[in-house]
Amino acid sequence: MAILVSVSGVRKAFAARPLFEGLTFSIESGERIGLIGPNGAGKSTLLRMIASQASPDEGVISFQRGLRVGFLEQTPTFKKGATVHSTLLEGAADPDDWESIALADEIASKLSLLDPSQLVEELSGGWKKRAALGRELVRQPDLLLLDEPTNHLDLDSIYWLEEWIRNARLATLTITHDRAFLQKVSDRILELDRRNPGGLLSIKGDYVNYLEAKEQLVASQERREVILKNTLRRETEWLRQGAKARTTKQQARIQRAGDLKDEVSEISYRNQSRTVKLDFQATERNPKKLIEAKGISKSWGRGPLFSGVDLVLSPGKRVGILGSNGCGKSTLIQTLLKEEEPDTGSVSHVDGLQVAYFQQNREALDPKVTVAKTICPSGDFVDYRGNRMHIRGYLDRFLFTQGQMDMAVGKLSGGEQGRLLIAQLMLQPANILVLDEPTNDLDMATLAVLEECLTEFQGAILLVTHDRYFLDQVANQILAFSPFPEERGQITSFASLGQWEAWFTDTNRKPRLQGSGGSSAGSSVTVASAPAVEQKKRKLSFKEQRELDSMESNIHKIEAELAHWTAESLKPENTSHSAKLMEISQKMTQLQAEIERLYLRWSELE
């Protein structure tokens, strides 16, 4: 395979602290590389350097001649007033060229961005990510850099992105802490960590292969540390005996003792394993029912967000909430917390209920305030579990160094800001923890500690996350919003993520509509809200009944035709023929729109 990028002896420092130094590796065509490492290791900085948006302090990054690089940033930015179409054309060398316009239309169709005139600012976070990805694909890159691409995506979009990366005909370098996603999209793992020899560990294979190799490496380094320390102890004892350093042999032995000391120091540093110390405070009083919801429903705009929900939150109940972006997850949480009034039904709280809330958008953090003042606005001590603890000792539990205490929050990495929010949360005694996407940007070591901490929490938990592995480890009940428009507002309860995935996969193979008689693996927690005045249903006409009877077969027929043209769009003879490709793209767009229309009509007739 051809080498696309070669990184040799690269060093980069932030202020006086080096992020990494002496980095050397290469990226070959067609590789699917996952880039992992602890927060603050410099992963995003390294991606920006490969994208030519930053320069190394030392070393060289060389590129294959004519290499095209795409870069999907962690938080994409868009021009004010930009539409989907204009955003995609930003990636074109000549946005007025008809071949570029045809390519943008084709990519929009593949990404299901069916309304080119829609303003990007009106899209949800997941669809903005698709638009930003489309912009990079219009560049026709040989290498695509992806920085935390699953952040703010719903599970449906994550499944789609996994499939797309596996089938893409280009090399990818992806930063992600989503372990399930990493396993699916990687055939090589790079771990950026100063504790690794040379600062970088490269493992050929998927994430499971990396875990196995990492375990062997750590065990080997620990054994070597023991051997070197024993050897150093013997050499030190020899030196203490006052051996005369007259002969060349004795001088070499003294020199060897000095080298051994440096090597032991280096390998001891690499073998250090600092982990975050997390322990949320549950209140002493935890009654059996903390929150009880009976038949609650809420509507907004075009229809119900949820209806007929019954839920009891008691100590030890850890509820994971799943659903696409904008489906109503946050509104459900706000209704359960009595921040919103339900349209129907009731919500009751135990007296003295205490809630600790982790907010996804990090509004609780002021980027201009220092790390220390964020945790302790006045004084130098915090009250943790009834004891006074010095702010430096408390923040040390979250791996913040002394030099970071007076650093502005805005200069922290995304993962470090996440840890700071958790540090705030741990100071609040609570019956209920509400966690809205707590896993975004956290490194894998912190995620593992957080998982263990939450499973040991004595109160109740409401958890929103798209990290499937994390959700599976923490939640003991899943509430899932239906992914189908015709079932808007329905929520189904599952005992585990595996049960939900089996249901989701099955229902996506054949759309499950209301009245179809199909059964699911979960138990429904939703009942339709009864109208105030019962209305008699209008009987379908003969023509409408015939239309309804043939609807499913018509949809399957058009979906088969769409699959045919999708396959045609990927053929080399068509991808190289711009006029033909434009014709196929327009056909695909028309078919997709017709499928959407038929589903809507089906719902109306039902």
Coordinates of C-alpha atoms in Angstrom, one line a residue:
M1 CA 0.0 0.0 0.0
A2 CA 1.1 3.6 -0.7
I3 CA 2.2 5.8 2.2
L4 CA -0.1 8.8 2.3
V5 CA 1.4 10.6 5.3
S6 CA 4.7 10.2 7.1
V7 CA 5.3 11.7 10.6
S8 CA 8.9 11.8 11.7
G9 CA 10.3 13.0 15.1
V10 CA 7.3 15.4 15.7
R11 CA 7.2 17.4 18.9
K12 CA 4.5 19.8 20.1
A13 CA 4.3 21.7 23.4
F14 CA 1.4 23.7 25.0
A15 CA 2.9 26.5 27.0
A16 CA 5.8 24.9 28.9
R17 CA 4.3 21.4 28.8
P18 CA 5.1 19.1 25.9
L19 CA 2.1 17.3 24.6
F20 CA 4.2 14.8 22.7
E21 CA 7.7 14.5 21.3
G22 CA 9.6 12.2 18.9
L23 CA 6.4 10.9 17.3
T24 CA 7.1 8.8 14.3
F25 CA 4.5 6.8 12.3
S26 CA 2.9 6.6 8.8
I27 CA -0.6 6.3 7.3
E28 CA -1.1 4.0 4.3
S29 CA -3.8 4.1 1.7
G30 CA -7.0 2.2 2.7
E31 CA -6.2 2.0 6.4
R32 CA -8.9 2.5 9.1
I33 CA -7.0 3.9 12.1
G34 CA -8.4 4.6 15.5
L35 CA -6.5 7.2 17.5
I36 CA -6.9 6.9 21.3
G37 CA -5.2 8.2 24.4
P38 CA -5.8 10.0 27.7
N39 CA -7.4 13.5 27.8
G40 CA -4.8 16.2 27.1
A41 CA -2.4 13.9 25.3
G42 CA -2.7 16.0 22.1
K43 CA -4.9 13.8 19.8
S44 CA -6.9 16.7 18.4
T45 CA -3.7 18.8 18.0
L46 CA -2.1 15.9 16.0
L47 CA -5.1 15.7 13.7
R48 CA -5.0 19.5 13.1
M49 CA -1.3 19.1 12.2
I50 CA -2.0 16.4 9.7
A51 CA -4.8 18.6 8.3
S52 CA -2.2 21.4 7.9
Q53 CA -4.1 23.6 10.4
A54 CA -1.2 23.6 12.9
S55 CA 2.6 23.2 12.7
P56 CA 4.9 21.0 14.8
D57 CA 7.5 22.6 17.0
E58 CA 10.0 20.1 15.8
G59 CA 10.1 17.2 13.3
V60 CA 8.6 16.8 9.8
I61 CA 5.2 15.8 8.4
S62 CA 5.4 14.9 4.7
F63 CA 2.5 14.1 2.4
Q64 CA 2.1 12.1 -0.8
R65 CA 2.2 14.5 -3.7
G66 CA -1.3 15.7 -4.6
L67 CA -2.8 14.2 -1.4
R68 CA -6.3 15.4 -0.6
V69 CA -7.2 15.5 3.1
G70 CA -10.7 16.0 4.6
F71 CA -11.1 17.0 8.2
L72 CA -14.4 16.5 10.1
E73 CA -13.8 18.6 13.3
Q74 CA -15.3 17.7 16.6
T75 CA -17.6 20.8 16.5
P76 CA -18.0 21.8 12.9
T77 CA -18.6 25.4 12.0
F78 CA -20.8 26.8 9.3
K79 CA -21.2 30.1 7.5
K80 CA -24.1 32.2 8.7
G81 CA -27.2 31.6 6.6
A82 CA -25.6 28.6 4.8
T83 CA -27.9 26.0 3.2
V84 CA -27.1 22.3 2.9
H85 CA -26.3 22.8 -0.8
S86 CA -24.0 25.8 -0.3
T87 CA -22.3 24.0 2.6
L88 CA -21.5 21.0 0.5
L89 CA -20.1 23.1 -2.3
E90 CA -17.7 24.8 0.2
G91 CA -15.6 21.6 -0.3
A92 CA -15.4 22.0 -4.0
A93 CA -12.4 23.5 -5.7
D94 CA -14.8 25.3 -8.1
P95 CA -18.3 25.6 -6.6
D96 CA -19.7 26.9 -9.9
D97 CA -18.4 23.9 -11.9
W98 CA -21.3 21.7 -13.0
E99 CA -19.3 18.5 -12.1
S100 CA -18.9 19.8 -8.6
I101 CA -22.6 20.6 -8.3
A102 CA -23.4 17.1 -9.6
L103 CA -21.0 15.5 -7.0
A104 CA -22.6 17.6 -4.2
D105 CA -26.1 16.4 -5.3
E106 CA -24.9 12.8 -5.4
I107 CA -23.3 13.0 -1.9
A108 CA -26.4 14.8 -0.5
S109 CA -28.5 11.9 -1.8
K110 CA -26.2 9.3 -0.2
L111 CA -26.3 11.1 3.1
S112 CA -30.1 11.5 2.9
L113 CA -29.8 15.3 2.9
L114 CA -32.9 15.5 0.7
D115 CA -33.7 19.3 1.1
P116 CA -30.7 21.2 -0.4
S117 CA -32.3 24.6 0.5
Q118 CA -32.7 23.9 4.2
L119 CA -30.6 26.2 6.5
V120 CA -27.9 24.3 8.3
E121 CA -28.5 26.2 11.5
E122 CA -32.0 24.7 11.6
L123 CA -30.6 21.1 11.6
S124 CA -30.1 18.9 14.7
G125 CA -26.6 18.2 15.9
G126 CA -26.6 14.8 14.1
W127 CA -27.7 16.2 10.7
K128 CA -25.2 19.1 11.0
K129 CA -22.5 16.4 11.4
R130 CA -23.8 14.8 8.1
A131 CA -23.7 18.1 6.3
A132 CA -20.2 18.7 7.6
L133 CA -19.2 15.2 6.5
G134 CA -20.7 15.9 3.1
R135 CA -18.6 19.0 2.7
E136 CA -15.5 17.0 3.3
L137 CA -16.5 14.3 0.9
V138 CA -17.0 16.8 -1.9
R139 CA -13.2 17.4 -1.5
Q140 CA -12.9 13.8 -2.7
P141 CA -10.2 13.1 0.0
D142 CA -7.7 10.3 -0.1
L143 CA -7.5 10.6 3.7
L144 CA -10.4 11.6 6.0
L145 CA -9.7 12.8 9.6
L146 CA -12.6 12.4 12.1
D147 CA -12.4 14.0 15.5
E148 CA -15.0 12.4 17.8
P149 CA -17.5 11.9 15.0
T150 CA -20.1 10.2 17.2
N151 CA -20.5 13.1 19.7
H152 CA -24.1 14.4 19.5
L153 CA -25.1 11.7 17.0
D154 CA -28.1 9.5 17.8
L155 CA -27.7 5.7 17.6
D156 CA -29.4 5.5 14.2
S157 CA -26.8 8.0 12.8
I158 CA -23.9 6.1 14.6
Y159 CA -25.0 2.8 13.0
W160 CA -25.1 4.6 9.6
L161 CA -21.6 6.2 10.1
E162 CA -20.2 2.8 11.1
E163 CA -21.4 1.2 7.9
W164 CA -20.3 4.2 5.8
I165 CA -16.7 4.1 7.1
R166 CA -16.4 0.3 6.6
N167 CA -17.4 0.7 3.0
A168 CA -15.6 3.9 2.1
R169 CA -12.8 3.7 -0.4
L170 CA -10.4 6.0 1.4
A171 CA -8.1 6.0 4.5
T172 CA -9.6 7.2 7.8
L173 CA -7.9 8.4 11.0
T174 CA -10.6 8.6 13.8
I175 CA -10.4 10.0 17.3
T176 CA -13.1 8.3 19.4
H177 CA -13.7 7.1 22.9
D178 CA -16.8 5.1 21.8
R179 CA -15.4 1.6 22.3
A180 CA -18.2 -0.2 20.3
F181 CA -17.7 2.3 17.4
L182 CA -13.9 1.9 17.6
Q183 CA -14.2 -1.9 17.4
K184 CA -16.4 -1.6 14.2
V185 CA -14.4 0.9 12.2
S186 CA -10.7 0.2 12.9
D187 CA -8.2 -2.2 11.5
R188 CA -5.3 -0.5 13.4
I189 CA -5.1 1.3 16.7
L190 CA -2.7 4.2 17.6
E191 CA -2.5 5.0 21.3
L192 CA -1.0 8.5 22.0
D193 CA 0.4 8.4 25.5
R194 CA 3.7 9.7 26.8
R195 CA 4.0 6.6 28.9
N196 CA 4.4 4.4 25.8
P197 CA 7.9 3.9 24.4
G198 CA 8.4 6.7 21.9
G199 CA 5.1 8.2 23.0
L200 CA 3.0 6.1 20.6
L201 CA 1.8 2.5 20.5
S202 CA 0.7 1.0 17.2
I203 CA -1.3 -2.2 17.1
K204 CA -2.4 -3.8 13.9
G205 CA -6.0 -5.0 14.3
D206 CA -9.2 -3.9 16.0
Y207 CA -9.8 -2.6 19.5
V208 CA -9.9 -6.2 21.0
N209 CA -6.5 -6.9 19.4
Y210 CA -5.2 -3.7 21.0
L211 CA -6.5 -4.6 24.4
E212 CA -4.8 -8.0 24.2
A213 CA -1.5 -6.5 23.0
K214 CA -1.7 -3.7 25.6
E215 CA -2.2 -6.2 28.4
Q216 CA 0.9 -8.2 27.3
L217 CA 3.0 -5.0 27.0
V218 CA 2.1 -3.7 30.5
A219 CA 2.9 -7.2 32.0
S220 CA 6.2 -7.2 30.1
Q221 CA 7.1 -3.7 31.3
E222 CA 6.2 -4.5 34.9
R223 CA 8.4 -7.6 34.8
R224 CA 11.3 -5.6 33.3
E225 CA 10.8 -2.9 36.0
V226 CA 11.3 -5.5 38.7
I227 CA 14.4 -7.0 37.0
L228 CA 16.0 -3.5 36.5
K229 CA 15.3 -2.4 40.1
N230 CA 16.9 -5.6 41.4
T231 CA 20.0 -5.0 39.1
L232 CA 20.2 -1.4 40.2
R233 CA 20.0 -2.4 43.8
R234 CA 23.0 -4.7 43.4
E235 CA 25.0 -2.1 41.5
T236 CA 24.2 0.6 44.2
E237 CA 25.4 -1.8 46.9
W238 CA 28.7 -2.3 45.0
L239 CA 29.2 1.4 44.7
R240 CA 28.5 1.9 48.4
Q241 CA 31.4 -0.5 49.2
G242 CA 33.7 2.2 47.9
A243 CA 35.1 0.3 44.9
K244 CA 38.0 2.2 43.4
A245 CA 37.2 3.5 39.9
R246 CA 40.7 3.0 38.5
T247 CA 40.2 0.3 35.9
T248 CA 38.3 0.7 32.7
K249 CA 36.0 -2.1 33.8
Q250 CA 35.1 -0.4 37.1
Q251 CA 34.5 2.9 35.3
A252 CA 32.1 1.2 32.9
R253 CA 30.3 -0.4 35.8
I254 CA 29.8 3.0 37.5
Q255 CA 28.5 4.4 34.2
R256 CA 26.2 1.4 33.8
A257 CA 24.7 2.1 37.3
G258 CA 24.0 5.7 36.2
D259 CA 22.3 4.5 33.0
L260 CA 20.3 1.9 34.9
K261 CA 19.0 4.6 37.3
D262 CA 17.7 6.6 34.3
E263 CA 16.2 3.5 32.7
V264 CA 14.4 2.5 35.9
S265 CA 13.0 6.0 36.3
E266 CA 11.7 6.0 32.7
I267 CA 10.1 2.6 32.9
S268 CA 8.6 3.4 36.3
Y269 CA 7.0 6.5 34.8
R270 CA 5.6 4.4 31.9
N271 CA 4.2 1.8 34.3
Q272 CA 2.3 4.5 36.4
S273 CA -1.4 4.2 36.1
R274 CA -3.2 7.2 37.5
T275 CA -6.9 6.9 37.5
V276 CA -9.7 9.3 38.4
K277 CA -11.2 8.7 41.9
L278 CA -15.0 9.1 41.5
D279 CA -17.5 8.6 44.3
F280 CA -20.9 10.3 44.1
Q281 CA -22.7 11.2 47.3
A282 CA -26.0 9.6 47.9
T283 CA -28.2 11.1 50.6
E284 CA -28.6 9.2 53.8
R285 CA -32.3 8.9 53.3
N286 CA -33.4 6.9 50.2
P287 CA -37.1 6.0 50.3
K288 CA -38.5 3.3 48.0
K289 CA -40.2 5.7 45.6
L290 CA -38.2 8.8 44.6
I291 CA -40.2 9.8 41.5
E292 CA -43.5 8.3 40.3
A293 CA -45.0 9.2 36.9
K294 CA -48.5 8.0 36.1
G295 CA -49.7 8.2 32.5
I296 CA -47.8 11.4 31.6
S297 CA -47.8 12.8 28.1
K298 CA -46.5 15.8 26.3
S299 CA -47.1 17.2 22.9
W300 CA -45.2 19.8 20.9
G301 CA -45.7 21.2 17.5
R302 CA -46.8 18.5 15.0
G303 CA -47.6 15.7 17.5
P304 CA -46.9 13.9 20.7
L305 CA -43.4 13.7 22.1
F306 CA -44.5 10.9 24.5
S307 CA -47.7 9.6 25.8
G308 CA -49.0 7.3 28.6
V309 CA -45.7 6.9 30.3
D310 CA -45.7 5.1 33.7
L311 CA -42.4 5.1 35.6
V312 CA -41.2 4.6 39.2
L313 CA -37.7 5.6 40.1
S314 CA -36.4 4.0 43.2
P315 CA -32.9 3.6 44.7
G316 CA -30.8 1.3 42.5
K317 CA -32.9 1.9 39.4
R318 CA -30.6 3.0 36.5
V319 CA -32.7 4.0 33.5
G320 CA -31.1 4.7 30.1
I321 CA -33.1 6.8 27.7
L322 CA -32.6 6.1 24.0
G323 CA -34.0 8.0 21.0
S324 CA -33.1 10.1 17.9
N325 CA -32.0 13.7 18.3
G326 CA -35.1 15.9 18.9
C327 CA -37.4 13.1 19.8
G328 CA -38.1 14.4 23.3
K329 CA -35.6 12.8 25.6
S330 CA -34.7 16.1 27.4
T331 CA -38.4 17.1 27.6
L332 CA -39.2 13.7 29.3
I333 CA -36.4 14.3 31.8
Q334 CA -37.6 17.8 32.5
T335 CA -41.2 16.5 33.0
L336 CA -40.0 13.9 35.4
L337 CA -38.1 16.6 37.4
K338 CA -41.2 18.9 37.4
E339 CA -39.4 21.5 35.3
E340 CA -42.1 21.0 32.7
E341 CA -45.8 20.3 33.4
P342 CA -47.2 17.2 31.6
D343 CA -50.2 17.6 29.3
T344 CA -51.9 14.6 31.0
G345 CA -51.0 12.4 33.9
S346 CA -49.1 13.3 37.1
V347 CA -45.6 13.3 38.5
S348 CA -44.9 13.0 42.3
H349 CA -41.7 13.5 44.2
V350 CA -40.6 12.3 47.6
D351 CA -40.3 15.1 50.1
G352 CA -36.8 16.6 50.1
L353 CA -35.8 15.1 46.7
Q354 CA -32.2 16.1 45.8
V355 CA -31.1 16.0 42.2
A356 CA -27.6 16.4 40.7
Y357 CA -27.7 17.2 37.0
F358 CA -24.9 16.8 34.4
Q359 CA -25.7 19.0 31.4
Q360 CA -24.5 18.0 28.0
N361 CA -23.8 21.6 26.8
R362 CA -21.6 22.4 29.8
E363 CA -23.5 25.6 30.6
A364 CA -22.4 25.2 34.3
L365 CA -18.8 26.1 33.2
D366 CA -17.6 29.6 32.7
P367 CA -14.6 29.5 30.3
K368 CA -13.0 32.6 31.9
V369 CA -13.0 31.3 35.4
T370 CA -10.1 29.2 36.7
V371 CA -10.3 25.5 37.5
A372 CA -9.9 26.1 41.2
K373 CA -12.5 28.9 41.4
T374 CA -15.0 26.7 39.4
I375 CA -15.0 24.1 42.1
C376 CA -14.4 26.5 45.1
P377 CA -15.5 30.1 44.4
S378 CA -14.4 31.3 47.8
G379 CA -11.7 29.9 50.1
D380 CA -9.4 26.9 49.6
F381 CA -11.5 24.1 51.0
V382 CA -14.5 22.1 49.7
D383 CA -17.1 20.2 51.8
Y384 CA -17.0 16.6 50.6
R385 CA -18.9 13.9 52.4
G386 CA -19.1 16.0 55.5
N387 CA -15.3 16.6 55.6
R388 CA -13.3 19.6 54.7
M389 CA -10.8 18.9 51.9
H390 CA -8.3 21.2 50.4
I391 CA -9.1 22.1 46.8
R392 CA -5.8 20.8 45.5
G393 CA -6.3 17.4 47.1
Y394 CA -9.8 17.3 45.8
L395 CA -8.9 18.2 42.2
D396 CA -6.0 15.7 42.3
R397 CA -8.7 13.0 42.4
F398 CA -9.6 14.1 38.9
L399 CA -6.0 14.2 37.6
F400 CA -5.7 17.9 37.5
T401 CA -2.1 19.0 38.1
Q402 CA -1.0 21.9 40.3
G403 CA -0.2 23.9 37.2
Q404 CA -3.8 23.6 36.0
M405 CA -5.4 24.9 39.2
D406 CA -5.1 28.6 38.0
M407 CA -5.7 27.8 34.3
A408 CA -8.9 29.2 32.7
V409 CA -11.5 26.5 32.0
G410 CA -11.7 27.5 28.4
K411 CA -8.1 26.3 27.9
L412 CA -8.9 22.8 29.0
S413 CA -9.5 20.0 26.6
G414 CA -13.1 18.7 26.1
G415 CA -12.3 15.6 28.3
E416 CA -10.8 17.8 31.0
Q417 CA -13.9 20.0 31.0
G418 CA -16.0 16.8 31.4
R419 CA -14.0 15.7 34.4
L420 CA -14.4 19.2 35.9
L421 CA -18.2 18.9 35.6
I422 CA -18.1 15.6 37.3
A423 CA -16.0 17.1 40.1
Q424 CA -18.7 19.7 40.6
L425 CA -21.4 17.1 40.6
M426 CA -19.7 15.0 43.2
L427 CA -19.9 17.8 45.7
Q428 CA -23.8 17.6 45.6
P429 CA -25.5 15.0 47.8
A430 CA -28.3 13.6 45.7
N431 CA -31.1 10.9 45.6
I432 CA -31.0 11.0 41.8
L433 CA -28.2 11.6 39.2
V434 CA -29.3 13.0 35.9
L435 CA -26.6 12.5 33.3
D436 CA -27.1 14.0 29.8
E437 CA -24.3 12.7 27.5
P438 CA -21.6 12.4 30.3
T439 CA -19.3 10.3 28.1
N440 CA -18.5 12.9 25.5
D441 CA -14.7 13.5 25.3
L442 CA -13.9 11.4 28.4
D443 CA -10.9 9.1 27.9
M444 CA -11.4 5.3 28.2
A445 CA -9.7 5.1 31.6
T446 CA -12.1 7.7 33.1
L447 CA -15.1 6.0 31.4
A448 CA -14.2 2.7 33.1
V449 CA -14.0 4.3 36.5
L450 CA -17.3 6.3 35.9
E451 CA -19.0 3.0 34.9
E452 CA -18.0 1.4 38.2
C453 CA -18.9 4.4 40.2
L454 CA -22.4 4.7 38.8
T455 CA -23.2 1.0 39.3
E456 CA -22.3 1.4 43.0
F457 CA -24.4 4.6 43.4
Q458 CA -27.1 4.0 46.0
G459 CA -29.6 6.4 44.5
A460 CA -31.4 6.4 41.1
I461 CA -29.9 7.4 37.8
L462 CA -31.4 8.8 34.6
L463 CA -28.9 8.4 31.8
V464 CA -28.9 9.8 28.2
T465 CA -25.9 8.5 26.2
H466 CA -25.2 7.1 22.7
D467 CA -22.1 5.2 23.9
R468 CA -23.5 1.7 23.7
Y469 CA -20.8 0.0 25.7
F470 CA -21.2 2.5 28.6
L471 CA -25.0 2.2 28.5
D472 CA -24.8 -1.5 28.6
Q473 CA -22.5 -1.5 31.6
V474 CA -24.6 1.1 33.6
A475 CA -28.3 0.8 32.8
N476 CA -30.6 -1.9 34.2
Q477 CA -33.6 -0.6 32.3
I478 CA -33.9 1.0 28.8
L479 CA -36.6 3.4 27.8
A480 CA -36.5 3.7 24.0
F481 CA -38.4 6.2 21.8
S482 CA -39.7 4.6 18.6
P483 CA -37.5 5.4 15.6
F484 CA -40.5 5.4 13.2
P485 CA -42.4 8.6 12.4
E486 CA -45.7 6.8 12.4
E487 CA -45.1 5.7 16.0
R488 CA -44.1 9.2 17.2
G489 CA -44.5 9.5 20.9
Q490 CA -44.4 5.7 21.7
I491 CA -41.8 4.6 24.3
T492 CA -40.9 0.9 24.9
S493 CA -39.2 -0.5 27.9
F494 CA -36.4 -3.1 27.7
A495 CA -34.4 -5.0 30.3
S496 CA -31.0 -4.5 28.5
L497 CA -29.3 -2.9 25.6
G498 CA -29.0 -6.3 23.9
Q499 CA -32.7 -6.8 24.0
W500 CA -33.2 -3.3 22.5
E501 CA -30.6 -4.0 19.7
A502 CA -32.4 -7.2 18.7
W503 CA -35.7 -5.3 18.5
F504 CA -34.2 -2.4 16.6
T505 CA -32.4 -4.6 14.1
D506 CA -35.6 -6.6 13.5
T507 CA -37.9 -3.6 13.1
N508 CA -35.4 -2.0 10.7
R509 CA -35.5 -5.0 8.5
K510 CA -39.2 -4.6 8.0
P511 CA -40.9 -1.3 9.2
R512 CA -43.3 -2.1 12.0
L513 CA -46.3 0.1 11.7
Q514 CA -49.3 0.7 14.1
G515 CA -51.9 -1.9 13.6
S516 CA -49.5 -4.4 11.9
G517 CA -49.9 -7.0 14.7
G518 CA -46.2 -7.4 15.1
S519 CA -44.7 -8.0 18.6
S520 CA -41.5 -6.6 20.1
A521 CA -39.0 -7.9 22.6
G522 CA -39.8 -5.2 25.1
S523 CA -42.9 -4.3 27.1
S524 CA -44.7 -1.1 26.1
V525 CA -44.9 1.6 28.6
T526 CA -47.0 3.8 26.4
V527 CA -50.7 4.0 25.9
A528 CA -52.4 6.3 23.4
S529 CA -53.9 9.4 25.0
A530 CA -57.7 9.3 24.9
P531 CA -59.3 12.2 23.1
A532 CA -61.5 14.6 25.0
V533 CA -64.4 13.7 22.8
E534 CA -64.5 10.4 21.1
Q535 CA -64.8 10.8 17.3
K536 CA -66.2 8.2 15.0
K537 CA -63.7 7.0 12.5
R538 CA -64.5 7.6 8.9
K539 CA -64.8 4.4 6.9
L540 CA -62.3 4.2 4.0
S541 CA -63.7 4.4 0.5
F542 CA -63.3 1.4 -1.9
K543 CA -60.5 3.3 -3.7
E544 CA -58.7 4.2 -0.4
Q545 CA -58.9 0.6 0.9
R546 CA -57.3 -0.7 -2.4
E547 CA -54.6 1.9 -2.0
L548 CA -54.0 0.8 1.6
D549 CA -53.9 -2.9 0.7
S550 CA -51.2 -2.3 -2.0
M551 CA -49.2 0.3 0.0
E552 CA -46.6 -2.1 1.4
S553 CA -45.9 -3.8 -1.9
N554 CA -45.5 -0.4 -3.6
I555 CA -43.0 0.8 -1.0
H556 CA -41.0 -2.4 -1.4
K557 CA -41.0 -2.0 -5.2
I558 CA -39.7 1.6 -5.0
E559 CA -37.1 0.7 -2.3
A560 CA -35.8 -2.1 -4.7
E561 CA -35.6 0.4 -7.5
L562 CA -33.7 2.9 -5.2
A563 CA -31.3 0.1 -4.2
H564 CA -30.7 -0.6 -7.9
W565 CA -29.8 3.0 -8.7
T566 CA -27.6 3.2 -5.6
A567 CA -25.6 0.3 -6.9
E568 CA -25.4 1.9 -10.3
S569 CA -24.0 5.1 -8.7
L570 CA -21.1 3.2 -7.3
K571 CA -20.0 1.6 -10.6
P572 CA -16.7 2.9 -11.9
E573 CA -18.1 3.6 -15.4
N574 CA -20.7 5.8 -13.9
T575 CA -18.6 7.6 -11.2
S576 CA -16.2 8.7 -14.0
H577 CA -19.1 10.0 -16.2
S578 CA -20.4 13.2 -14.6
A579 CA -23.5 13.6 -16.8
K580 CA -24.6 10.0 -16.2
L581 CA -23.9 10.4 -12.4
M582 CA -26.0 13.5 -12.2
E583 CA -28.9 11.8 -13.9
I584 CA -28.6 8.8 -11.5
S585 CA -28.4 11.2 -8.5
Q586 CA -31.6 13.0 -9.5
K587 CA -33.4 9.7 -10.0
M588 CA -32.3 8.6 -6.5
T589 CA -33.5 11.8 -4.9
Q590 CA -36.9 11.5 -6.6
L591 CA -37.3 7.9 -5.4
Q592 CA -36.4 8.7 -1.9
A593 CA -38.9 11.5 -1.8
E594 CA -41.6 9.2 -3.2
I595 CA -40.8 6.6 -0.4
E596 CA -41.2 9.3 2.2
R597 CA -44.6 10.4 0.7
L598 CA -45.9 6.8 0.6
Y599 CA -45.0 6.3 4.3
L600 CA -46.8 9.4 5.3
R601 CA -49.9 8.4 3.2
W602 CA -49.8 4.9 4.8
S603 CA -49.9 6.5 8.2
E604 CA -52.8 8.7 7.2
L605 CA -54.8 5.7 5.9
E606 CA -54.1 3.6 9.0

